[in-house]
XYZ file of N, CA and C in Angstrom:
807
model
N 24.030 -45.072 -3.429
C 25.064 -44.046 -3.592
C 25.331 -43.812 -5.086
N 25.204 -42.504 -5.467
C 25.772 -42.293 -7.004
C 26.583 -42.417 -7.539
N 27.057 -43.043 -8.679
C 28.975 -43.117 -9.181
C 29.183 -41.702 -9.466
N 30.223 -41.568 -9.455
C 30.681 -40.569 -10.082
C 30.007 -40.071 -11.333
N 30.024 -40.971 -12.632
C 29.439 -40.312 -13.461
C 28.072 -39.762 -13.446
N 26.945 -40.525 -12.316
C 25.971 -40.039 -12.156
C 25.914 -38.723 -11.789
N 27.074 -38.297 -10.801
C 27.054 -37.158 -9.573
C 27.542 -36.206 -11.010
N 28.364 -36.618 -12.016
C 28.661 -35.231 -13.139
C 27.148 -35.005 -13.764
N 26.559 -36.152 -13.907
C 25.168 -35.713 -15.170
C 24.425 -35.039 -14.245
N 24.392 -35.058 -12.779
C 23.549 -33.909 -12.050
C 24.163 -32.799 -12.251
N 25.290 -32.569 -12.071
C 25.474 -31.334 -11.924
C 25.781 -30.910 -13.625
N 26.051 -31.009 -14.548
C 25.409 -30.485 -15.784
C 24.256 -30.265 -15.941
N 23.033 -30.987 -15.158
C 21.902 -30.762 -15.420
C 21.306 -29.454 -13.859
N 22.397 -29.479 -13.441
C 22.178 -28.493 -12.192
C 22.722 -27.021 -13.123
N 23.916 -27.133 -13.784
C 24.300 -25.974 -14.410
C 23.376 -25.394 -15.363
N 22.682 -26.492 -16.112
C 21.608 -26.084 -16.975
C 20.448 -24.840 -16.351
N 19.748 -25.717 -14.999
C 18.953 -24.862 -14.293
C 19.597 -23.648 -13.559
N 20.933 -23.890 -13.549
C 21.400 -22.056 -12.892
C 21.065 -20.840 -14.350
N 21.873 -21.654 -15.214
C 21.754 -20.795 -16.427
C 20.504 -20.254 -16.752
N 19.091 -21.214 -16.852
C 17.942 -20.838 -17.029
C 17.515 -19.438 -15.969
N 17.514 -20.045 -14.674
C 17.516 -18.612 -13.926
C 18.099 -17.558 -14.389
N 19.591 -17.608 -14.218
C 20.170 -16.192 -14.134
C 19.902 -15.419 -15.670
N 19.380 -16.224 -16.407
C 18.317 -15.396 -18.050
C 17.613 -14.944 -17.640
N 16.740 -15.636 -16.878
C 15.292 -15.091 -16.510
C 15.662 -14.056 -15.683
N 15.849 -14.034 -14.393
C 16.015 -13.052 -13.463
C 16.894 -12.395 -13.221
N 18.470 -12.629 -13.693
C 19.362 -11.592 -13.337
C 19.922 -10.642 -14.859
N 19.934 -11.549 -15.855
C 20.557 -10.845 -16.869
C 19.514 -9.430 -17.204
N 17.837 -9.441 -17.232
C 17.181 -8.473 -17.499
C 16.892 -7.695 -16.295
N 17.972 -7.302 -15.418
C 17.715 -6.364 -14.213
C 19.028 -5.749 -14.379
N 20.468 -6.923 -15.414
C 21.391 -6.129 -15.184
C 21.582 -4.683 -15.624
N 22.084 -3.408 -15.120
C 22.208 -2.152 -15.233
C 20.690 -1.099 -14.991
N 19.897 -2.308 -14.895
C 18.684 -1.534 -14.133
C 18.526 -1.870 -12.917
N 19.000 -2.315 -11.932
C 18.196 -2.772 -10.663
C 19.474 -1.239 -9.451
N 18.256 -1.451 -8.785
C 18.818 -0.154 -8.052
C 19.594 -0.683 -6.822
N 20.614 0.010 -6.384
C 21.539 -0.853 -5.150
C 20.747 -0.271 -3.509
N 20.610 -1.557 -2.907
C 19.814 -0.978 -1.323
C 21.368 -1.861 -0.417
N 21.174 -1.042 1.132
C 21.913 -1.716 2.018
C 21.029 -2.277 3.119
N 21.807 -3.672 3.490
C 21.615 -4.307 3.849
C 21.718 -4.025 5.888
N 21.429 -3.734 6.987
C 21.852 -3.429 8.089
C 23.452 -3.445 8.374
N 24.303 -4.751 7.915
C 25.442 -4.258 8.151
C 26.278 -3.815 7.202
N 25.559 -3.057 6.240
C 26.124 -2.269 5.166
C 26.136 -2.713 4.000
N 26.621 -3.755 4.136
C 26.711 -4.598 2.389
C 25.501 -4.580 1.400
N 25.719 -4.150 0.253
C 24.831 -3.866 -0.519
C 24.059 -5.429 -0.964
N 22.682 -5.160 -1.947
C 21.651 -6.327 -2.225
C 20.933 -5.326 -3.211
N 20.287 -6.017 -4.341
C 19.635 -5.609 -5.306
C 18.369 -6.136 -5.586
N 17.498 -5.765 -6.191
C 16.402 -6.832 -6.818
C 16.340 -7.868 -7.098
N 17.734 -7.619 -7.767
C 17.982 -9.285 -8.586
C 18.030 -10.018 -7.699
N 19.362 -9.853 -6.599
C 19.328 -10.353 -5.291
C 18.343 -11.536 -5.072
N 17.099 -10.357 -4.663
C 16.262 -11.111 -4.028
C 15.133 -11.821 -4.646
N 15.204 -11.404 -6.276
C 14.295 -12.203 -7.005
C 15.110 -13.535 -7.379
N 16.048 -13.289 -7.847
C 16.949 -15.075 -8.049
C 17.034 -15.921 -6.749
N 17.566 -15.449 -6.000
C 17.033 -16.122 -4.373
C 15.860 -16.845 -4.563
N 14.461 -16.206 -5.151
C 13.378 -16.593 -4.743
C 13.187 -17.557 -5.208
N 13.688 -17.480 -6.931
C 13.464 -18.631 -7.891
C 14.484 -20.087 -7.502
N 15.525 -19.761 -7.016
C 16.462 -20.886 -6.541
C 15.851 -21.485 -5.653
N 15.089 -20.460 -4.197
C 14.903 -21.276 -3.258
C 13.347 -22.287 -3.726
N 12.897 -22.002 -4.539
C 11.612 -22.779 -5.301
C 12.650 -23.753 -5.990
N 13.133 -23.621 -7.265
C 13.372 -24.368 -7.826
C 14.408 -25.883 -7.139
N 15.697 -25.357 -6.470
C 16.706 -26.519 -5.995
C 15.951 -27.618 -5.451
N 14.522 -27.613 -4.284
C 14.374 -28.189 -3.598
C 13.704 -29.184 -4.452
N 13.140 -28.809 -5.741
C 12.988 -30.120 -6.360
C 13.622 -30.677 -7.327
N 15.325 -29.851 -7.422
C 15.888 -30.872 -8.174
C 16.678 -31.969 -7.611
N 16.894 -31.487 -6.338
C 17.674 -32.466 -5.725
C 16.900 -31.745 -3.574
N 16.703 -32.933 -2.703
C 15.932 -32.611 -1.480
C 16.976 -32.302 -0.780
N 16.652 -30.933 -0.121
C 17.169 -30.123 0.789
C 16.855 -28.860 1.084
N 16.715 -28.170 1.971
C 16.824 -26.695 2.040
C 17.438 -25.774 1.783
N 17.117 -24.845 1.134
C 18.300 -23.418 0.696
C 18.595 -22.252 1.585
N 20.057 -22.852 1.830
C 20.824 -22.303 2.696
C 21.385 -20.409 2.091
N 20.818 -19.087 1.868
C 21.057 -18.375 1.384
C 22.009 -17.226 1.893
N 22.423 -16.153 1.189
C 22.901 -15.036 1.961
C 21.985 -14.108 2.316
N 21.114 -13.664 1.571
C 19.465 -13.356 1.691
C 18.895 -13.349 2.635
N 19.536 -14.226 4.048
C 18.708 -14.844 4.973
C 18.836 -14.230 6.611
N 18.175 -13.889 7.253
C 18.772 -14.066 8.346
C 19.913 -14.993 8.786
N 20.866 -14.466 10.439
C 21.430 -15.758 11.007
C 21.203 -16.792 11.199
N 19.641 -16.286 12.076
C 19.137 -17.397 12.627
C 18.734 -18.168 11.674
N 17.965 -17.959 10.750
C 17.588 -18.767 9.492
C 18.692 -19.919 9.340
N 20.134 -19.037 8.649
C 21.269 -19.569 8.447
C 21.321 -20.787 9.385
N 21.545 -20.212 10.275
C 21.888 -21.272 11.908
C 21.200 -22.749 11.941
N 19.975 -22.838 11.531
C 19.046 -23.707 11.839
C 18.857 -24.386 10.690
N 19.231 -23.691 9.328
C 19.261 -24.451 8.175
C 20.433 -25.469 8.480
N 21.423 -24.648 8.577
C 22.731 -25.750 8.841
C 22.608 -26.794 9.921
N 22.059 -26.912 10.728
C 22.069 -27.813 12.579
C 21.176 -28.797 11.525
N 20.256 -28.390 10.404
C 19.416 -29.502 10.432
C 19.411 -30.321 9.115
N 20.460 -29.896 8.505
C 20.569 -30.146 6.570
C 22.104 -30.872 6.848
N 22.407 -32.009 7.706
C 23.122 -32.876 7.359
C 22.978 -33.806 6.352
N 21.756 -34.105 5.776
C 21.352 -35.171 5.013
C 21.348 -34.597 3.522
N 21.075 -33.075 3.543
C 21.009 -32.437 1.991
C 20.721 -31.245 2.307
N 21.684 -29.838 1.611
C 21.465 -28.676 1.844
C 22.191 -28.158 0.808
N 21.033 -27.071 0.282
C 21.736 -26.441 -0.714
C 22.331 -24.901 -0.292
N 23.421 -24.435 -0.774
C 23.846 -23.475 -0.209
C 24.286 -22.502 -1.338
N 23.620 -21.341 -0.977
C 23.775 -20.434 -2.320
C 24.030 -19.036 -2.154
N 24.536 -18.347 -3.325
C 24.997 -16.834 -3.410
C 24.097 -16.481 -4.272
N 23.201 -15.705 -4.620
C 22.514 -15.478 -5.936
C 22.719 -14.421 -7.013
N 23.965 -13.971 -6.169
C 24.929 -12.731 -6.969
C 25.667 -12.644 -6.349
N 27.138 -13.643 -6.519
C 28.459 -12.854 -5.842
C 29.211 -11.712 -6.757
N 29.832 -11.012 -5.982
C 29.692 -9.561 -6.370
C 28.885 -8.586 -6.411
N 27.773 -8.069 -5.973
C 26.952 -7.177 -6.124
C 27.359 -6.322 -6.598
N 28.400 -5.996 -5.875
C 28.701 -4.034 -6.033
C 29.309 -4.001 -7.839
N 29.549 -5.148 -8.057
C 30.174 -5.146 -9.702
C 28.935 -5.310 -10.632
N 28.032 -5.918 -9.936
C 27.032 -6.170 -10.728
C 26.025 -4.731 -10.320
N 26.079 -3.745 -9.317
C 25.300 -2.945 -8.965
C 25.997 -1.811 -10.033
N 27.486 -1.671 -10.423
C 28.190 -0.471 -10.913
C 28.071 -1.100 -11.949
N 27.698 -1.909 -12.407
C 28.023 -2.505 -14.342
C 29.003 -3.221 -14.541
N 30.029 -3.876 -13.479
C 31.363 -4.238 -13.509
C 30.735 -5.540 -14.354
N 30.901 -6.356 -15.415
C 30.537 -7.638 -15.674
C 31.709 -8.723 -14.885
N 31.612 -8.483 -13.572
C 32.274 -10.307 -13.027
C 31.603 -10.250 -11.618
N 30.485 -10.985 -12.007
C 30.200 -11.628 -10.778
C 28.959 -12.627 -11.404
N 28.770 -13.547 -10.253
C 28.528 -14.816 -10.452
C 26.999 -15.316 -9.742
N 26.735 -16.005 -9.765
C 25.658 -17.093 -9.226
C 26.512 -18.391 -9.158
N 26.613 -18.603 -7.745
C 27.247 -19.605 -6.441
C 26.148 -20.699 -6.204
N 26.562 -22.076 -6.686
C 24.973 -22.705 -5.965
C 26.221 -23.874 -5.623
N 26.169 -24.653 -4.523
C 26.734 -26.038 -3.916
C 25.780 -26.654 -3.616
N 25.396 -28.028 -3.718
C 25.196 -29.219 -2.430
C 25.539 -29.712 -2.041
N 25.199 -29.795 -0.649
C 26.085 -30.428 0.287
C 25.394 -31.231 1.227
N 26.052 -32.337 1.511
C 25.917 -33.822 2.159
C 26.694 -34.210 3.376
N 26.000 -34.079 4.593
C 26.892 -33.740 5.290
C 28.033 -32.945 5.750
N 27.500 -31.533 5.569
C 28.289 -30.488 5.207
C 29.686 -30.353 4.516
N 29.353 -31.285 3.475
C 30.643 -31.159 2.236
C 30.181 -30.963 0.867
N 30.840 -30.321 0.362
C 30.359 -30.050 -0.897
C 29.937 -31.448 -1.670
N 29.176 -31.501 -2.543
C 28.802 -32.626 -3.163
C 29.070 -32.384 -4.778
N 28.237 -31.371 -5.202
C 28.197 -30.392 -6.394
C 28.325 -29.060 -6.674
N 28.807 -28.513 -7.136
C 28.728 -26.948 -7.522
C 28.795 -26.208 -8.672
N 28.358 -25.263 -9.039
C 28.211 -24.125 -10.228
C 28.137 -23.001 -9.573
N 28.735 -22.429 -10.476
C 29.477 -20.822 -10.663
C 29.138 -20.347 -11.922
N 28.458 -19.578 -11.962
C 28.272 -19.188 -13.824
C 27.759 -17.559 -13.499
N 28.663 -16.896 -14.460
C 28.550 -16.000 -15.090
C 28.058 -15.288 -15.718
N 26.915 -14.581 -15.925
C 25.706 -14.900 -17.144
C 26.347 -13.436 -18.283
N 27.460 -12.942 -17.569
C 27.659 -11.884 -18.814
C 28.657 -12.568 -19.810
N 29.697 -13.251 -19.350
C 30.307 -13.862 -20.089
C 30.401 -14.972 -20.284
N 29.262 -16.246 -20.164
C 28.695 -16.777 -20.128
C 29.648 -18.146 -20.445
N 30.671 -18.042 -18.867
C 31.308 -19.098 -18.359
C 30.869 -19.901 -17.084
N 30.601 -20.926 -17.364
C 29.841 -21.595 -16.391
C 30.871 -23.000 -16.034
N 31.326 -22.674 -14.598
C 32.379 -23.588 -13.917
C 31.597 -24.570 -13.085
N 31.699 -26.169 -12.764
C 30.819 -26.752 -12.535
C 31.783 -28.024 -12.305
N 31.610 -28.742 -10.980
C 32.101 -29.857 -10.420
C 31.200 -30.573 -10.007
N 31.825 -31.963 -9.684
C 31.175 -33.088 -8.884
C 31.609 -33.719 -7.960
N 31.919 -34.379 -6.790
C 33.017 -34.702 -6.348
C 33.333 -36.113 -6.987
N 34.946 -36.620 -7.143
C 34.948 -37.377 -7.683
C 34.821 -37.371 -9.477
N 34.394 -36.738 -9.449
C 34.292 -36.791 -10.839
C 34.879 -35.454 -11.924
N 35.683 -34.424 -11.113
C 36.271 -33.676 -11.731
C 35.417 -32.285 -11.811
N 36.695 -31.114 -12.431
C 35.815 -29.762 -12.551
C 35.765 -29.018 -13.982
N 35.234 -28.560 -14.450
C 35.076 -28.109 -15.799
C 34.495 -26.677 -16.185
N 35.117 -25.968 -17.270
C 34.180 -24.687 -17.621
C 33.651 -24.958 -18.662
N 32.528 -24.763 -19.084
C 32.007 -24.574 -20.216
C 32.513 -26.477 -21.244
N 32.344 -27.350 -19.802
C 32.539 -29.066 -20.728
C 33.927 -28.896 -20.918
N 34.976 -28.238 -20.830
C 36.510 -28.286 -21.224
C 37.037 -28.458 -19.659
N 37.572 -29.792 -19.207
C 38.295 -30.070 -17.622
C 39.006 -29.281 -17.507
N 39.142 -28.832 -16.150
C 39.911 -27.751 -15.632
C 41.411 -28.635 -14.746
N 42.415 -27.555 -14.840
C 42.558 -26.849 -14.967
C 42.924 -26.220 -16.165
N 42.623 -25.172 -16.707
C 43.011 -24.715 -18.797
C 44.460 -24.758 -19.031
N 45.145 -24.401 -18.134
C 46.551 -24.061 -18.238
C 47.136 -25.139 -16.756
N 48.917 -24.929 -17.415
C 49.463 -25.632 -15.927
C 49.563 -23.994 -15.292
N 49.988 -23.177 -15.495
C 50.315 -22.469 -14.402
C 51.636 -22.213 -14.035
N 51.943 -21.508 -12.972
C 53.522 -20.853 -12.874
C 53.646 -22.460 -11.965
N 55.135 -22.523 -11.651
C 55.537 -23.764 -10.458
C 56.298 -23.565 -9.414
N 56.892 -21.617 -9.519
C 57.102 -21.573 -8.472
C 56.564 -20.169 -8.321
N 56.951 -19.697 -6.579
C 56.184 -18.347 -6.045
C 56.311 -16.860 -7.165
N 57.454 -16.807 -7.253
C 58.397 -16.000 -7.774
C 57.623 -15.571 -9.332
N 57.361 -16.450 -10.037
C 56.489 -16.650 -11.227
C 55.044 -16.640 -11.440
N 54.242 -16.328 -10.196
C 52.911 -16.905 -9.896
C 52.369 -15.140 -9.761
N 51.086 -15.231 -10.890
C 49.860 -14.239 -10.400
C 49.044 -15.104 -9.340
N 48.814 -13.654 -8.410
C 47.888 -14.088 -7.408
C 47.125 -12.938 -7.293
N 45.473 -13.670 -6.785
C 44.570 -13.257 -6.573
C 44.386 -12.640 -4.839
N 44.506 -11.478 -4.652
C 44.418 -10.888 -3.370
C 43.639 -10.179 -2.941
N 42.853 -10.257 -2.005
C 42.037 -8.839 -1.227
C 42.598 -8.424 -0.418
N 42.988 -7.155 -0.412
C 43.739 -6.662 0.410
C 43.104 -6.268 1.900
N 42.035 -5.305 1.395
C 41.116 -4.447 2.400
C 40.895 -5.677 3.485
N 40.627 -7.257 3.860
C 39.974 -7.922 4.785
C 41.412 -9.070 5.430
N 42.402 -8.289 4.921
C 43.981 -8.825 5.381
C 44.424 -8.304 6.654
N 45.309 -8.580 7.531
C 46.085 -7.857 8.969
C 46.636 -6.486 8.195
N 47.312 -5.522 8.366
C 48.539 -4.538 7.869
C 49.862 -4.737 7.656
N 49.532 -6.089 8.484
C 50.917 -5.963 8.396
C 51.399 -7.121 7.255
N 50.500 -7.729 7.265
C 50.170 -8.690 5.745
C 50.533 -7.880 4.373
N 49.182 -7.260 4.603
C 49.219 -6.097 3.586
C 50.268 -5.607 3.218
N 50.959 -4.394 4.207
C 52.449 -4.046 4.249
C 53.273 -4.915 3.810
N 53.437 -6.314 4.004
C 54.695 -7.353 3.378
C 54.355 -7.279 1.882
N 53.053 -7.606 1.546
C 52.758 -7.544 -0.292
C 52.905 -6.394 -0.683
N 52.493 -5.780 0.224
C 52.682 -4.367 -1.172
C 54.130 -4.365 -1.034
N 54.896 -3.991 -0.456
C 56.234 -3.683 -0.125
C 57.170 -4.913 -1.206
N 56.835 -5.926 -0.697
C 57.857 -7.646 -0.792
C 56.783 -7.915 -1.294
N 56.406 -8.261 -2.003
C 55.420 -9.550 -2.758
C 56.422 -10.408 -3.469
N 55.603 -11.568 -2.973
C 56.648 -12.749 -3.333
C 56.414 -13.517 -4.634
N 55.144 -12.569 -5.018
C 55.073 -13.475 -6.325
C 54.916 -12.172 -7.683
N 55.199 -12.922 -8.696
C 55.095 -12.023 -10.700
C 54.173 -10.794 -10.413
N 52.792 -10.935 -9.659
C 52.051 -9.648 -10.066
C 50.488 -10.209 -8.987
N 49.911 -9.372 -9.094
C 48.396 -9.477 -8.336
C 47.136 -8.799 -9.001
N 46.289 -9.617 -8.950
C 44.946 -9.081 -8.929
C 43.888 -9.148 -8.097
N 42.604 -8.059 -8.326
C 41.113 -8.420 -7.150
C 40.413 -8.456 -8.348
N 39.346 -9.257 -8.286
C 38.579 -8.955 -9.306
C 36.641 -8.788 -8.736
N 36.891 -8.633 -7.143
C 35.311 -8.529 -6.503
C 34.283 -9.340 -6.291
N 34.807 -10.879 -6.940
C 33.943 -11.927 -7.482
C 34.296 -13.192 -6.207
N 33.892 -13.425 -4.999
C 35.050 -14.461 -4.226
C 35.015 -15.730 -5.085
N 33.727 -15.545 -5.297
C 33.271 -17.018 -6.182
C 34.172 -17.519 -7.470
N 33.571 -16.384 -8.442
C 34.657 -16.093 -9.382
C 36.029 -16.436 -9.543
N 36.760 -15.483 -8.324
C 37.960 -15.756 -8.142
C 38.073 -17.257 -7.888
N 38.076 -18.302 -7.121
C 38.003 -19.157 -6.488
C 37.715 -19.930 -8.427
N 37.019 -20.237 -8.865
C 37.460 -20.698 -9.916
C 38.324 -19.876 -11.255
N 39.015 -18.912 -10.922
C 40.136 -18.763 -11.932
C 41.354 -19.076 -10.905
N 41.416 -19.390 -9.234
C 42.186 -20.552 -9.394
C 42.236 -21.647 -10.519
N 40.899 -22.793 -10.021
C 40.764 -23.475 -10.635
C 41.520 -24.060 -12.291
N 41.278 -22.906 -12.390
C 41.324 -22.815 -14.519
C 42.510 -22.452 -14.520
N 43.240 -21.924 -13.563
C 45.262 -21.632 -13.823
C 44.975 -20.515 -13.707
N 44.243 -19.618 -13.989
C 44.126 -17.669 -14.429
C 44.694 -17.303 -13.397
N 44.553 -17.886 -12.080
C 45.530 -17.038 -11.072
C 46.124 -18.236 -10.693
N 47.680 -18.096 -9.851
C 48.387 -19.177 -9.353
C 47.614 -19.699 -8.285
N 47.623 -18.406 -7.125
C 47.553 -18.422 -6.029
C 46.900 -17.810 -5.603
N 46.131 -17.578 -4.231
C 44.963 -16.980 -3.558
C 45.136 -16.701 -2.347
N 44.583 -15.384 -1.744
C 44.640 -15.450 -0.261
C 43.305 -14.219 -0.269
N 42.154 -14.372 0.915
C 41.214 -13.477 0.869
C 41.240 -13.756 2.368
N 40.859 -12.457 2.802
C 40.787 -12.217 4.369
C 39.539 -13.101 5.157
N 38.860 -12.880 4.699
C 37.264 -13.050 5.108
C 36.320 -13.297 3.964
N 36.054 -14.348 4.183
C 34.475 -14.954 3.143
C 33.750 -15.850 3.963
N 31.986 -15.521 3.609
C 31.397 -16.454 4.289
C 31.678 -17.932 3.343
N 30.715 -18.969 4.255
C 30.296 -20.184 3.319
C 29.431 -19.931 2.005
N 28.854 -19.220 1.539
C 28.244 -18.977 0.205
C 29.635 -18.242 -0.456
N 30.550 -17.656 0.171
C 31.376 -17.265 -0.950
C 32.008 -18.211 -1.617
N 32.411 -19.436 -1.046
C 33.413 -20.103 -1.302
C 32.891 -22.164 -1.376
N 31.593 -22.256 -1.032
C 31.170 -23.862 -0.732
C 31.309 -24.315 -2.630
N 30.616 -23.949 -3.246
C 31.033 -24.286 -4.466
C 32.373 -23.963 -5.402
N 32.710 -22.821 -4.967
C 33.997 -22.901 -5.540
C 35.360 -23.400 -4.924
N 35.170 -23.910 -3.856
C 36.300 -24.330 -3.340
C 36.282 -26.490 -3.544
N 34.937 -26.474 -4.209
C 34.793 -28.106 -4.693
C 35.376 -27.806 -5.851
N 35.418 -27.065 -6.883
C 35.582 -26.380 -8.246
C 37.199 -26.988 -8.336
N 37.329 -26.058 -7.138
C 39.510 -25.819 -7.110
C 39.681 -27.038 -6.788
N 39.478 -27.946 -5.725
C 39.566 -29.515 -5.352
C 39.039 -30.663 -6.343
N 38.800 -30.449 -7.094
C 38.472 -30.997 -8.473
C 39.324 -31.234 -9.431
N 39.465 -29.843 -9.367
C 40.900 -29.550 -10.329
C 42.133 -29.735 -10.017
N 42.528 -30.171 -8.784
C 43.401 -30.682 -8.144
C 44.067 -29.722 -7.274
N 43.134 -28.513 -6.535
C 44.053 -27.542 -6.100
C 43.620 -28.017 -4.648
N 44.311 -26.828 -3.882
C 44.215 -27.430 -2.366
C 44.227 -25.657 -1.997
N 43.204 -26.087 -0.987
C 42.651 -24.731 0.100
C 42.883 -24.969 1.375
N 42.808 -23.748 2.486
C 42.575 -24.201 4.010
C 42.264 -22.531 4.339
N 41.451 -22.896 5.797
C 41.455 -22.162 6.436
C 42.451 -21.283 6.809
N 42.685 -19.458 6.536
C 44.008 -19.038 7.053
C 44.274 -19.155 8.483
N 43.602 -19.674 9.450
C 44.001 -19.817 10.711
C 43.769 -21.291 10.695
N 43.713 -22.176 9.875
C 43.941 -23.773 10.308
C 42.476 -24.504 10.713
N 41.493 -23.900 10.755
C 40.286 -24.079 11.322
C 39.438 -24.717 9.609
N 38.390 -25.570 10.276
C 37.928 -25.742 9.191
C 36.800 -24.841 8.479
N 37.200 -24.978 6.816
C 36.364 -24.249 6.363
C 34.736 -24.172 6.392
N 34.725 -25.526 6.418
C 32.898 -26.037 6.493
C 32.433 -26.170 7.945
N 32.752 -24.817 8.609
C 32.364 -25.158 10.268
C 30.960 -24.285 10.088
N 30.423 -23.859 9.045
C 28.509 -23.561 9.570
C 28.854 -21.858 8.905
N 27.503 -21.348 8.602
C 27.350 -20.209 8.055
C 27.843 -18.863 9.064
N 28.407 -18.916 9.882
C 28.092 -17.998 11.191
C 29.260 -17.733 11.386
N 30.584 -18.090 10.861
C 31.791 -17.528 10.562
C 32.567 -17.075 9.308
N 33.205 -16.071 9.659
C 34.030 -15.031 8.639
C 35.609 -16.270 8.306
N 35.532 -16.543 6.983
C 36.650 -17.196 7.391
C 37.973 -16.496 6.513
N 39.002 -16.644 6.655
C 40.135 -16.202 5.755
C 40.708 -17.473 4.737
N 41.154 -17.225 3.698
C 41.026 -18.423 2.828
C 42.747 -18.548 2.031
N 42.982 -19.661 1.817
C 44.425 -19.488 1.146
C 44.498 -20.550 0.442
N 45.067 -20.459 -1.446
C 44.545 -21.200 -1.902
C 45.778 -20.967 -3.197
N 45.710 -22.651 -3.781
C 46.395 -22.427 -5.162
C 46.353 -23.669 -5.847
N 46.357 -23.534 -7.052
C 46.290 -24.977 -7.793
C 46.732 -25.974 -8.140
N 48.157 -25.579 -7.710
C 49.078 -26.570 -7.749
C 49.681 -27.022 -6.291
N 49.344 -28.205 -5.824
C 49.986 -28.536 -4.713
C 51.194 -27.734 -3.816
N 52.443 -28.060 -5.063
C 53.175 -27.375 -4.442
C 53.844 -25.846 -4.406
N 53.310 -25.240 -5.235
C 53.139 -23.872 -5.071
C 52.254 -23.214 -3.883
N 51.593 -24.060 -3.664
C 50.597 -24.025 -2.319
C 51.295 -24.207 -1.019
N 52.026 -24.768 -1.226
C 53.291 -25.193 0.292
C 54.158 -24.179 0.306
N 54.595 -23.614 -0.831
C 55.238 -22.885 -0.550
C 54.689 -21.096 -0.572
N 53.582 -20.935 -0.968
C 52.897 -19.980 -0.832
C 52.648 -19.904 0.774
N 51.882 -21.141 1.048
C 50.919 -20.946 2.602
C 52.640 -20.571 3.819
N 53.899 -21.137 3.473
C 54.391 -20.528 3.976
C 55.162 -19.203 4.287
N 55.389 -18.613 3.165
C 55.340 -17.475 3.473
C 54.073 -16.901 3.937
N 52.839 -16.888 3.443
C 51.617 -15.959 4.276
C 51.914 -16.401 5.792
N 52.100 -17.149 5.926
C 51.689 -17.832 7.714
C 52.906 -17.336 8.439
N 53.996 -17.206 8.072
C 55.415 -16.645 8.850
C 55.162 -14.857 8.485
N 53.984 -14.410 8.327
C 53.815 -13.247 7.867
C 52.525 -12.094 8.205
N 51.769 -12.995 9.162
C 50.279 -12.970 9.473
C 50.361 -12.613 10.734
């Protein structure tokens, strides 16, 4: 079993190899690669599917497992997961597309491993602004080698930016924030990944997103638990139940801003 400090020098040396990719294959496609849809609409690019290609080559020999992608069929999905209890890597190879398809610079490359379907390691990096967020379990979360979280953050609701998607919320959710929002101010920024570590780093208090798969959120939700934040399922269910569910997510970095956040959303849902 690895100590801790072992499980950080992998994943610095895991962040190293995201970075190398997303040079090679995503930064020289950015503002040239053309946007295609995917059958159930959601857009995919070149890059997409050329960083995919290089990840799913490269992970399996930095550390043994299969790459669990978004790229992929269900069934793919399905059968990667039933059979990668022992080691599975699970990846986004551009969260955000549509920001990265319009020129928006925030979106990310998502890579986790996971051990028994828990996160083990993760990176999140950025290649336009070339912040690269990166945990271990046990051993803490960091951007760019500086421990997270950067800031403390607001301590209560009232004082707290939060990170929201509105569009994949109930209405009547929706309707309470826009109307009553219980907290200082809100942002989206298109990135789930992204978002999910500016929890992390303090940049937002608090979090709530309707729907994300497991590639939106397997590495960045080790990121925020690192840093000492706390997540759950918005219906109570667990998050790491397999690629094949939409889950809703609620999240913040400080313990107890989190208690008192998750209750208002939940008396409100």
């Amino acid at each position: 079993m690895p100590t801790a400090a072992q499980r950080l020098a992998r994943a610095r040396a895991l962040e190293s190899l995201v970075r190398d990719i997303a040079r090679d294959e995503i930064l020289p496609r950015y503002l040239k690669s053309a946007r295609n849809r995917k059958p159930d609409g959601s857009l995919f690019t070149e890059a997409d599917l050329a960083s995919q290609r290089c990840f799913s080559e490269a992970l399996p020999k930095f550390l043994a497992g299969e790459v669990l992608g978004e790229e992929m069929t269900a069934t793919e999905q399905a059968h990667l997961w039933n059979e990668g209890g022992r080691g599975l890597w699970c990846i986004d190879p551009i969260d955000g597309t549509t920001n990265f398809a319009n020129g928006i610079p925030l979106f990310a490359v998502s890579i986790a491993y996971l051990i028994e379907h828990e996160p083990v390691l993760g990176v999140v990096y950025n290649p336009i602004t070339d912040e690269s967020f990166y945990a271990a379990r046990g051993a803490g979360a960091f951007l760019n080698g500086t421990e997270l979280p950067l800031r403390e953050g607001a301590s209560s609701l009232r004082d707290a930016v939060a990170g929201v998607d509105f569009k994949r919320i109930s209405h009547h959710l929706g309707d309470e924030l826009a109307v009553r929002p219980p907290y200082y101010s809100q942002r989206n920024f298109g990135s789930s990944a992204l978002e999910w570590c500016f929890v992390a780093a303090g940049r937002l208090d608090v979090y709530l997103h309707g729907g994300q798969m497991l590639w939106d959120y397997a590495a960045g939700r080790l990121i925020l638990a690192e840093a000492g934040g706390v997540a759950e399922a918005l219906d109570g269910g667990s998050l790491m139940s397999g690629p094949a569910l939409k889950r809703g997510v609620i999240a913040a970095v400080n313990p107890g801003l989190f208690s008192e956040w998750s209750a208002w959303v939940k008396t409100r849902s």
